[in-house]
Amino acid sequence: MNKLISVTCTFGLSFFIFNSYTTAQFRSNSKGSTILQEDYNIKLVGKREFFINILLSKKIKVKILDSAGLKAFSKITLPEPFDQTYIYHNSEIRNSGFFISNFKVGNFDATIINENSLPKKANIKQETKKIISVGIDGYFGNLEQSIYNIDNIKIGDILEINYNILIPYNGNAENIVNIIFHYTGNIDKLTSFRLFFNSIFEKEKFDLKISVEKGMIANIFDFNNAKPDSIIDTDKEKIYKWHRNNLSGCINEEGSRPYLSLPYLLITIIPDELHYTIPNSFIERNMPLYVLAASYRERRFLPILQGINNGVVTKQFLGIYEFIDKETSDIKNDSTGLIKFTKLNSSIVDNFTYNNDKNYFLKEDVAQENLGEYTSNNTLRDISRYNLYVAILFKLGLGPYSAYLVDKRFGEISSDFVAPMFDSDFLLCPVTKTGRISFIYPKKSRFGYYVSELPFYFENVKTRLVWQDDYNYYKDSIKETFRYVITPTSSLLDNERKNNVMVNVDIDKKSTTFNGRIILKGQYSTLIRGVYLYNYKDQTINELYNKKIYDLNNYVKVNKNEVKIVERGFPFKSEINVQYSCDSLIKKNGDTCLLSLKKWFNHIIYKNIDTSNRQQSFYSDFLGIDTYVYMVNFNKNVEIYSMPSMINISNEYGDLIIEAEKIDSNNIKISSYFATKAEVVLPNKINLVKSIFNNIDKLNNSCIKFKTLN
């Protein structure tokens, strides 16, 4: 990593316009399109918050190679994220995303060159899409996107697009107030962001120019060979230029972490409003960027902390205190308070309903938060999901610190990369007098996590600890020390899923009944039990985690789905008992029958890993063991023609054992054992991963071919 400048401002922004498709559409061997030439010209003007504008012009020349590429470029949405790898973590109702307010598209032109090199004007139809998303002010914002539909391009054409757009740093100049205490517009999206050179399409030529008005204060950091080719300093601006050839379209490779290997820029902007003078001195400094983000998130805690600290007694505080007393009256010896909080958190996870506060975000519910009243009714509001935990922890003498972090699949928190501090979930970190640290991830649906239970993407991750006095103490300088702690991690033996199922097949009725028991430990419990409990699905992870064992087809009838939480502490063991049936799994053709095994073995895999030109290392979600055992009983004696093949693979990435055997005349046992042993697999060894995944996929689409015996 290199820092290009530290005092003189340089700031750049580039918008990738290819989000009209889903990433999954390009996870096959399809190339989609090839970008022949891409030119960015980015200009940053203005110095103060409400007068900073980003002027972007872009020209792109792309060859449409197949139907996937045609779909991608026939509908272009502006503005689009400059960081294609960003993952938002927030409650579903908030609909978090890269949504910009008050942008203006100056012009959008497109020309089509057909296979005979004849140019023609593209037929462009522009439409405006309304976006419903909770904005930085805490309510659904009045947001829009501009969509440009091109209906006369076809496969084999070359499409040239040319547009410019103005993006205001803060798009609500009529609300000029102190930036630290109240800010609006696009500050959360544009204060700290990343620009990757690669995209999902190959780029033959890529040119980027960033022009920055003199006098601005900002930083540009380059990573993974992203240094500029030239820097030109004039009287009015600094100009930074980059040129790259043959950039691979690999940013969405399955299991990759682009920030670890692909070239990108981390760009921060510091408006003049962030200058301050250290108390009792003449020393001027720039506020650390974390202050801007943390003040927005944490200022809502101050009334709660002050009320509890000052012994305020109101109906709302009493409701919280009564909940604490009711749940912990049986706990006599707890010098740290952590035992009490663990029980309180378990009660919130297990017993509290969740109110998504839609009416509040629509400004239809204008009532107060009423934190104590909702707590007494065992209800957690979305707007209170952090406040309740903070109140309880502070009352119990456990702080807490706020622990800001980044999903390790797309980055790491730092003093400069603070974007997730604005718009993504963070943790609460109580620290006992003995120094014991715990992590709390407040629930954001009916499902919730127990104390120190974290999804894999928040495991073994650096967190920035923030305390109110770090930036809210007016007699001293703002704390700039990066105080951090690493979240817990888990091992291969900690994470386990066992699926054991008895299957009864009635050949004449063509019916199949299942009686299964599933044991989940570690990450498998964290990620999967919510699916069985409340149909809660984490949309940021592999969709196979969200598949129940009985999700075979639309004809399945579920008779039993019982979940038992065995351990509310690590490794969070849970047991699930299921009974289900299906009448569409058996097909007859004369004397021959087929029993479909499709979707019986949903090990967590990616189906279409491209090994021909892998650029990035493959990262496992976590290490663990996943097993399926099916005992299949036919109601008649059968002769087996074919079953799944026996497989025994052991390599650096993992182990896979598939066994199928006939126990007796009418019983078959089919099992699969999949252990993930390696956290990282280098690009030149990606075939180790693919060989295991291919065999699992083959098993999960197999069948048993048999005939009945007289």
PDB file of N, CA and C in Angstrom, residues 158-223:
ATOM      1  N   ILE A 158     -20.480  -3.469 -31.410  1.00  0.00           N
ATOM      2  CA  ILE A 158     -19.635  -2.670 -30.531  1.00  0.00           C
ATOM      3  C   ILE A 158     -20.462  -1.473 -30.076  1.00  0.00           C
ATOM      4  N   LEU A 159     -20.524  -1.280 -28.786  1.00  0.00           N
ATOM      5  CA  LEU A 159     -21.314  -0.195 -28.205  1.00  0.00           C
ATOM      6  C   LEU A 159     -20.377   0.846 -27.612  1.00  0.00           C
ATOM      7  N   GLU A 160     -20.558   2.091 -27.996  1.00  0.00           N
ATOM      8  CA  GLU A 160     -19.800   3.202 -27.425  1.00  0.00           C
ATOM      9  C   GLU A 160     -20.737   4.060 -26.584  1.00  0.00           C
ATOM     10  N   ILE A 161     -20.386   4.235 -25.323  1.00  0.00           N
ATOM     11  CA  ILE A 161     -21.198   5.013 -24.387  1.00  0.00           C
ATOM     12  C   ILE A 161     -20.380   6.200 -23.902  1.00  0.00           C
ATOM     13  N   ASN A 162     -21.019   7.340 -23.829  1.00  0.00           N
ATOM     14  CA  ASN A 162     -20.356   8.557 -23.369  1.00  0.00           C
ATOM     15  C   ASN A 162     -21.329   9.319 -22.483  1.00  0.00           C
ATOM     16  N   TYR A 163     -20.949   9.568 -21.248  1.00  0.00           N
ATOM     17  CA  TYR A 163     -21.847  10.312 -20.368  1.00  0.00           C
ATOM     18  C   TYR A 163     -21.051  11.138 -19.377  1.00  0.00           C
ATOM     19  N   ASN A 164     -21.723  12.100 -18.745  1.00  0.00           N
ATOM     20  CA  ASN A 164     -21.132  12.833 -17.627  1.00  0.00           C
ATOM     21  C   ASN A 164     -22.185  13.025 -16.552  1.00  0.00           C
ATOM     22  N   ILE A 165     -21.702  13.146 -15.341  1.00  0.00           N
ATOM     23  CA  ILE A 165     -22.601  13.199 -14.194  1.00  0.00           C
ATOM     24  C   ILE A 165     -21.979  14.060 -13.106  1.00  0.00           C
ATOM     25  N   LEU A 166     -22.812  14.787 -12.391  1.00  0.00           N
ATOM     26  CA  LEU A 166     -22.370  15.614 -11.270  1.00  0.00           C
ATOM     27  C   LEU A 166     -22.880  14.986  -9.977  1.00  0.00           C
ATOM     28  N   ILE A 167     -21.959  14.788  -9.041  1.00  0.00           N
ATOM     29  CA  ILE A 167     -22.298  14.195  -7.746  1.00  0.00           C
ATOM     30  C   ILE A 167     -21.941  15.194  -6.652  1.00  0.00           C
ATOM     31  N   PRO A 168     -22.904  15.689  -5.893  1.00  0.00           N
ATOM     32  CA  PRO A 168     -22.577  16.592  -4.778  1.00  0.00           C
ATOM     33  C   PRO A 168     -22.148  15.797  -3.543  1.00  0.00           C
ATOM     34  N   TYR A 169     -21.132  16.289  -2.873  1.00  0.00           N
ATOM     35  CA  TYR A 169     -20.676  15.630  -1.641  1.00  0.00           C
ATOM     36  C   TYR A 169     -21.773  15.658  -0.586  1.00  0.00           C
ATOM     37  N   ASN A 170     -22.395  16.797  -0.435  1.00  0.00           N
ATOM     38  CA  ASN A 170     -23.580  16.895   0.417  1.00  0.00           C
ATOM     39  C   ASN A 170     -24.672  17.569  -0.402  1.00  0.00           C
ATOM     40  N   GLY A 171     -25.682  16.797  -0.775  1.00  0.00           N
ATOM     41  CA  GLY A 171     -26.687  17.281  -1.709  1.00  0.00           C
ATOM     42  C   GLY A 171     -27.809  18.066  -1.095  1.00  0.00           C
ATOM     43  N   ASN A 172     -27.671  18.500   0.158  1.00  0.00           N
ATOM     44  CA  ASN A 172     -28.762  19.225   0.819  1.00  0.00           C
ATOM     45  C   ASN A 172     -28.243  20.531   1.395  1.00  0.00           C
ATOM     46  N   ALA A 173     -27.803  21.399   0.516  1.00  0.00           N
ATOM     47  CA  ALA A 173     -27.174  22.641   0.960  1.00  0.00           C
ATOM     48  C   ALA A 173     -28.114  23.539   1.745  1.00  0.00           C
ATOM     49  N   GLU A 174     -29.430  23.323   1.608  1.00  0.00           N
ATOM     50  CA  GLU A 174     -30.367  24.167   2.344  1.00  0.00           C
ATOM     51  C   GLU A 174     -30.359  23.837   3.828  1.00  0.00           C
ATOM     52  N   ASN A 175     -29.744  22.703   4.199  1.00  0.00           N
ATOM     53  CA  ASN A 175     -29.709  22.295   5.598  1.00  0.00           C
ATOM     54  C   ASN A 175     -28.313  22.498   6.183  1.00  0.00           C
ATOM     55  N   ILE A 176     -27.711  23.642   5.954  1.00  0.00           N
ATOM     56  CA  ILE A 176     -26.347  23.877   6.413  1.00  0.00           C
ATOM     57  C   ILE A 176     -26.334  23.950   7.942  1.00  0.00           C
ATOM     58  N   VAL A 177     -25.710  22.941   8.541  1.00  0.00           N
ATOM     59  CA  VAL A 177     -25.566  22.869   9.986  1.00  0.00           C
ATOM     60  C   VAL A 177     -24.195  22.270  10.275  1.00  0.00           C
ATOM     61  N   ASN A 178     -23.885  22.098  11.561  1.00  0.00           N
ATOM     62  CA  ASN A 178     -22.599  21.519  11.941  1.00  0.00           C
ATOM     63  C   ASN A 178     -22.485  20.100  11.413  1.00  0.00           C
ATOM     64  N   ILE A 179     -21.438  19.846  10.635  1.00  0.00           N
ATOM     65  CA  ILE A 179     -21.287  18.545   9.979  1.00  0.00           C
ATOM     66  C   ILE A 179     -21.160  17.407  10.982  1.00  0.00           C
ATOM     67  N   ILE A 180     -20.626  17.698  12.163  1.00  0.00           N
ATOM     68  CA  ILE A 180     -20.414  16.645  13.146  1.00  0.00           C
ATOM     69  C   ILE A 180     -21.725  16.212  13.803  1.00  0.00           C
ATOM     70  N   PHE A 181     -22.639  17.154  13.995  1.00  0.00           N
ATOM     71  CA  PHE A 181     -23.849  16.832  14.741  1.00  0.00           C
ATOM     72  C   PHE A 181     -25.045  16.499  13.855  1.00  0.00           C
ATOM     73  N   HIS A 182     -24.995  16.945  12.623  1.00  0.00           N
ATOM     74  CA  HIS A 182     -26.119  16.618  11.738  1.00  0.00           C
ATOM     75  C   HIS A 182     -25.639  16.767  10.302  1.00  0.00           C
ATOM     76  N   TYR A 183     -25.647  15.666   9.589  1.00  0.00           N
ATOM     77  CA  TYR A 183     -25.239  15.786   8.198  1.00  0.00           C
ATOM     78  C   TYR A 183     -26.162  14.959   7.326  1.00  0.00           C
ATOM     79  N   THR A 184     -26.243  15.376   6.094  1.00  0.00           N
ATOM     80  CA  THR A 184     -27.186  14.769   5.174  1.00  0.00           C
ATOM     81  C   THR A 184     -26.480  14.490   3.859  1.00  0.00           C
ATOM     82  N   GLY A 185     -27.277  14.266   2.817  1.00  0.00           N
ATOM     83  CA  GLY A 185     -26.692  14.114   1.490  1.00  0.00           C
ATOM     84  C   GLY A 185     -25.910  12.840   1.333  1.00  0.00           C
ATOM     85  N   ASN A 186     -24.715  12.960   0.728  1.00  0.00           N
ATOM     86  CA  ASN A 186     -23.936  11.796   0.324  1.00  0.00           C
ATOM     87  C   ASN A 186     -22.656  11.618   1.124  1.00  0.00           C
ATOM     88  N   ILE A 187     -22.570  12.274   2.271  1.00  0.00           N
ATOM     89  CA  ILE A 187     -21.345  12.237   3.063  1.00  0.00           C
ATOM     90  C   ILE A 187     -20.973  10.811   3.441  1.00  0.00           C
ATOM     91  N   ASP A 188     -21.957  10.008   3.801  1.00  0.00           N
ATOM     92  CA  ASP A 188     -21.671   8.640   4.223  1.00  0.00           C
ATOM     93  C   ASP A 188     -21.112   7.795   3.089  1.00  0.00           C
ATOM     94  N   LYS A 189     -21.461   8.110   1.842  1.00  0.00           N
ATOM     95  CA  LYS A 189     -21.005   7.315   0.704  1.00  0.00           C
ATOM     96  C   LYS A 189     -19.687   7.815   0.119  1.00  0.00           C
ATOM     97  N   LEU A 190     -19.368   9.105   0.326  1.00  0.00           N
ATOM     98  CA  LEU A 190     -18.256   9.705  -0.401  1.00  0.00           C
ATOM     99  C   LEU A 190     -17.097  10.152   0.480  1.00  0.00           C
ATOM    100  N   THR A 191     -17.202   9.985   1.789  1.00  0.00           N
ATOM    101  CA  THR A 191     -16.103  10.391   2.664  1.00  0.00           C
ATOM    102  C   THR A 191     -14.924   9.436   2.560  1.00  0.00           C
ATOM    103  N   SER A 192     -15.204   8.165   2.426  1.00  0.00           N
ATOM    104  CA  SER A 192     -14.153   7.142   2.368  1.00  0.00           C
ATOM    105  C   SER A 192     -14.655   6.021   1.466  1.00  0.00           C
ATOM    106  N   PHE A 193     -13.989   5.820   0.349  1.00  0.00           N
ATOM    107  CA  PHE A 193     -14.459   4.802  -0.595  1.00  0.00           C
ATOM    108  C   PHE A 193     -13.301   4.253  -1.411  1.00  0.00           C
ATOM    109  N   ARG A 194     -13.571   3.164  -2.105  1.00  0.00           N
ATOM    110  CA  ARG A 194     -12.537   2.483  -2.885  1.00  0.00           C
ATOM    111  C   ARG A 194     -12.930   2.437  -4.359  1.00  0.00           C
ATOM    112  N   LEU A 195     -11.914   2.445  -5.193  1.00  0.00           N
ATOM    113  CA  LEU A 195     -12.098   2.359  -6.632  1.00  0.00           C
ATOM    114  C   LEU A 195     -11.226   1.231  -7.162  1.00  0.00           C
ATOM    115  N   PHE A 196     -11.848   0.160  -7.631  1.00  0.00           N
ATOM    116  CA  PHE A 196     -11.120  -0.971  -8.210  1.00  0.00           C
ATOM    117  C   PHE A 196     -10.937  -0.756  -9.705  1.00  0.00           C
ATOM    118  N   PHE A 197      -9.787  -1.174 -10.216  1.00  0.00           N
ATOM    119  CA  PHE A 197      -9.522  -1.072 -11.646  1.00  0.00           C
ATOM    120  C   PHE A 197     -10.228  -2.181 -12.423  1.00  0.00           C
ATOM    121  N   ASN A 198     -10.254  -3.375 -11.850  1.00  0.00           N
ATOM    122  CA  ASN A 198     -10.906  -4.513 -12.513  1.00  0.00           C
ATOM    123  C   ASN A 198     -12.413  -4.437 -12.359  1.00  0.00           C
ATOM    124  N   SER A 199     -13.122  -5.148 -13.253  1.00  0.00           N
ATOM    125  CA  SER A 199     -14.565  -5.313 -13.115  1.00  0.00           C
ATOM    126  C   SER A 199     -14.887  -6.767 -13.438  1.00  0.00           C
ATOM    127  N   ILE A 200     -16.137  -7.061 -13.749  1.00  0.00           N
ATOM    128  CA  ILE A 200     -16.475  -8.434 -14.109  1.00  0.00           C
ATOM    129  C   ILE A 200     -16.165  -8.715 -15.574  1.00  0.00           C
ATOM    130  N   PHE A 201     -15.849  -7.661 -16.339  1.00  0.00           N
ATOM    131  CA  PHE A 201     -15.514  -7.823 -17.748  1.00  0.00           C
ATOM    132  C   PHE A 201     -14.023  -7.570 -17.969  1.00  0.00           C
ATOM    133  N   GLU A 202     -13.466  -8.263 -18.940  1.00  0.00           N
ATOM    134  CA  GLU A 202     -12.092  -7.981 -19.328  1.00  0.00           C
ATOM    135  C   GLU A 202     -11.994  -6.576 -19.912  1.00  0.00           C
ATOM    136  N   LYS A 203     -10.894  -5.897 -19.604  1.00  0.00           N
ATOM    137  CA  LYS A 203     -10.649  -4.557 -20.139  1.00  0.00           C
ATOM    138  C   LYS A 203      -9.327  -4.580 -20.906  1.00  0.00           C
ATOM    139  N   GLU A 204      -9.410  -4.319 -22.192  1.00  0.00           N
ATOM    140  CA  GLU A 204      -8.184  -4.290 -22.984  1.00  0.00           C
ATOM    141  C   GLU A 204      -7.368  -3.044 -22.686  1.00  0.00           C
ATOM    142  N   LYS A 205      -8.045  -1.907 -22.547  1.00  0.00           N
ATOM    143  CA  LYS A 205      -7.364  -0.660 -22.215  1.00  0.00           C
ATOM    144  C   LYS A 205      -8.191   0.101 -21.183  1.00  0.00           C
ATOM    145  N   PHE A 206      -7.499   0.596 -20.173  1.00  0.00           N
ATOM    146  CA  PHE A 206      -8.162   1.320 -19.094  1.00  0.00           C
ATOM    147  C   PHE A 206      -7.345   2.568 -18.776  1.00  0.00           C
ATOM    148  N   ASP A 207      -7.981   3.741 -18.858  1.00  0.00           N
ATOM    149  CA  ASP A 207      -7.323   5.006 -18.545  1.00  0.00           C
ATOM    150  C   ASP A 207      -8.153   5.771 -17.524  1.00  0.00           C
ATOM    151  N   LEU A 208      -7.473   6.234 -16.505  1.00  0.00           N
ATOM    152  CA  LEU A 208      -8.132   6.984 -15.439  1.00  0.00           C
ATOM    153  C   LEU A 208      -7.369   8.279 -15.209  1.00  0.00           C
ATOM    154  N   LYS A 209      -8.096   9.391 -15.170  1.00  0.00           N
ATOM    155  CA  LYS A 209      -7.497  10.691 -14.846  1.00  0.00           C
ATOM    156  C   LYS A 209      -8.322  11.356 -13.751  1.00  0.00           C
ATOM    157  N   ILE A 210      -7.642  11.731 -12.680  1.00  0.00           N
ATOM    158  CA  ILE A 210      -8.287  12.424 -11.578  1.00  0.00           C
ATOM    159  C   ILE A 210      -7.666  13.807 -11.453  1.00  0.00           C
ATOM    160  N   SER A 211      -8.510  14.847 -11.589  1.00  0.00           N
ATOM    161  CA  SER A 211      -8.061  16.231 -11.459  1.00  0.00           C
ATOM    162  C   SER A 211      -8.628  16.806 -10.172  1.00  0.00           C
ATOM    163  N   VAL A 212      -7.761  17.417  -9.372  1.00  0.00           N
ATOM    164  CA  VAL A 212      -8.162  17.885  -8.051  1.00  0.00           C
ATOM    165  C   VAL A 212      -7.822  19.357  -7.884  1.00  0.00           C
ATOM    166  N   GLU A 213      -8.809  20.109  -7.485  1.00  0.00           N
ATOM    167  CA  GLU A 213      -8.592  21.530  -7.245  1.00  0.00           C
ATOM    168  C   GLU A 213      -7.595  21.745  -6.117  1.00  0.00           C
ATOM    169  N   LYS A 214      -6.722  22.706  -6.301  1.00  0.00           N
ATOM    170  CA  LYS A 214      -5.727  23.005  -5.267  1.00  0.00           C
ATOM    171  C   LYS A 214      -6.405  23.461  -3.974  1.00  0.00           C
ATOM    172  N   GLY A 215      -5.783  23.104  -2.857  1.00  0.00           N
ATOM    173  CA  GLY A 215      -6.275  23.538  -1.561  1.00  0.00           C
ATOM    174  C   GLY A 215      -7.173  22.542  -0.863  1.00  0.00           C
ATOM    175  N   MET A 216      -7.534  21.499  -1.552  1.00  0.00           N
ATOM    176  CA  MET A 216      -8.372  20.482  -0.920  1.00  0.00           C
ATOM    177  C   MET A 216      -7.527  19.615   0.013  1.00  0.00           C
ATOM    178  N   ILE A 217      -8.161  19.037   1.018  1.00  0.00           N
ATOM    179  CA  ILE A 217      -7.482  18.146   1.953  1.00  0.00           C
ATOM    180  C   ILE A 217      -8.088  16.757   1.817  1.00  0.00           C
ATOM    181  N   ALA A 218      -7.277  15.849   1.370  1.00  0.00           N
ATOM    182  CA  ALA A 218      -7.744  14.473   1.193  1.00  0.00           C
ATOM    183  C   ALA A 218      -6.542  13.574   0.998  1.00  0.00           C
ATOM    184  N   ASN A 219      -6.811  12.314   0.899  1.00  0.00           N
ATOM    185  CA  ASN A 219      -5.747  11.328   0.711  1.00  0.00           C
ATOM    186  C   ASN A 219      -6.145  10.332  -0.356  1.00  0.00           C
ATOM    187  N   ILE A 220      -5.160   9.851  -1.078  1.00  0.00           N
ATOM    188  CA  ILE A 220      -5.351   8.696  -1.956  1.00  0.00           C
ATOM    189  C   ILE A 220      -4.307   7.665  -1.567  1.00  0.00           C
ATOM    190  N   PHE A 221      -4.762   6.465  -1.306  1.00  0.00           N
ATOM    191  CA  PHE A 221      -3.868   5.355  -1.018  1.00  0.00           C
ATOM    192  C   PHE A 221      -3.996   4.351  -2.156  1.00  0.00           C
ATOM    193  N   ASP A 222      -2.877   3.804  -2.589  1.00  0.00           N
ATOM    194  CA  ASP A 222      -2.943   2.797  -3.645  1.00  0.00           C
ATOM    195  C   ASP A 222      -2.538   1.439  -3.091  1.00  0.00           C
ATOM    196  N   PHE A 223      -3.171   0.420  -3.612  1.00  0.00           N
ATOM    197  CA  PHE A 223      -2.940  -0.948  -3.168  1.00  0.00           C
ATOM    198  C   PHE A 223      -2.724  -1.859  -4.374  1.00  0.00           C
TER     199      PHE A 223
END
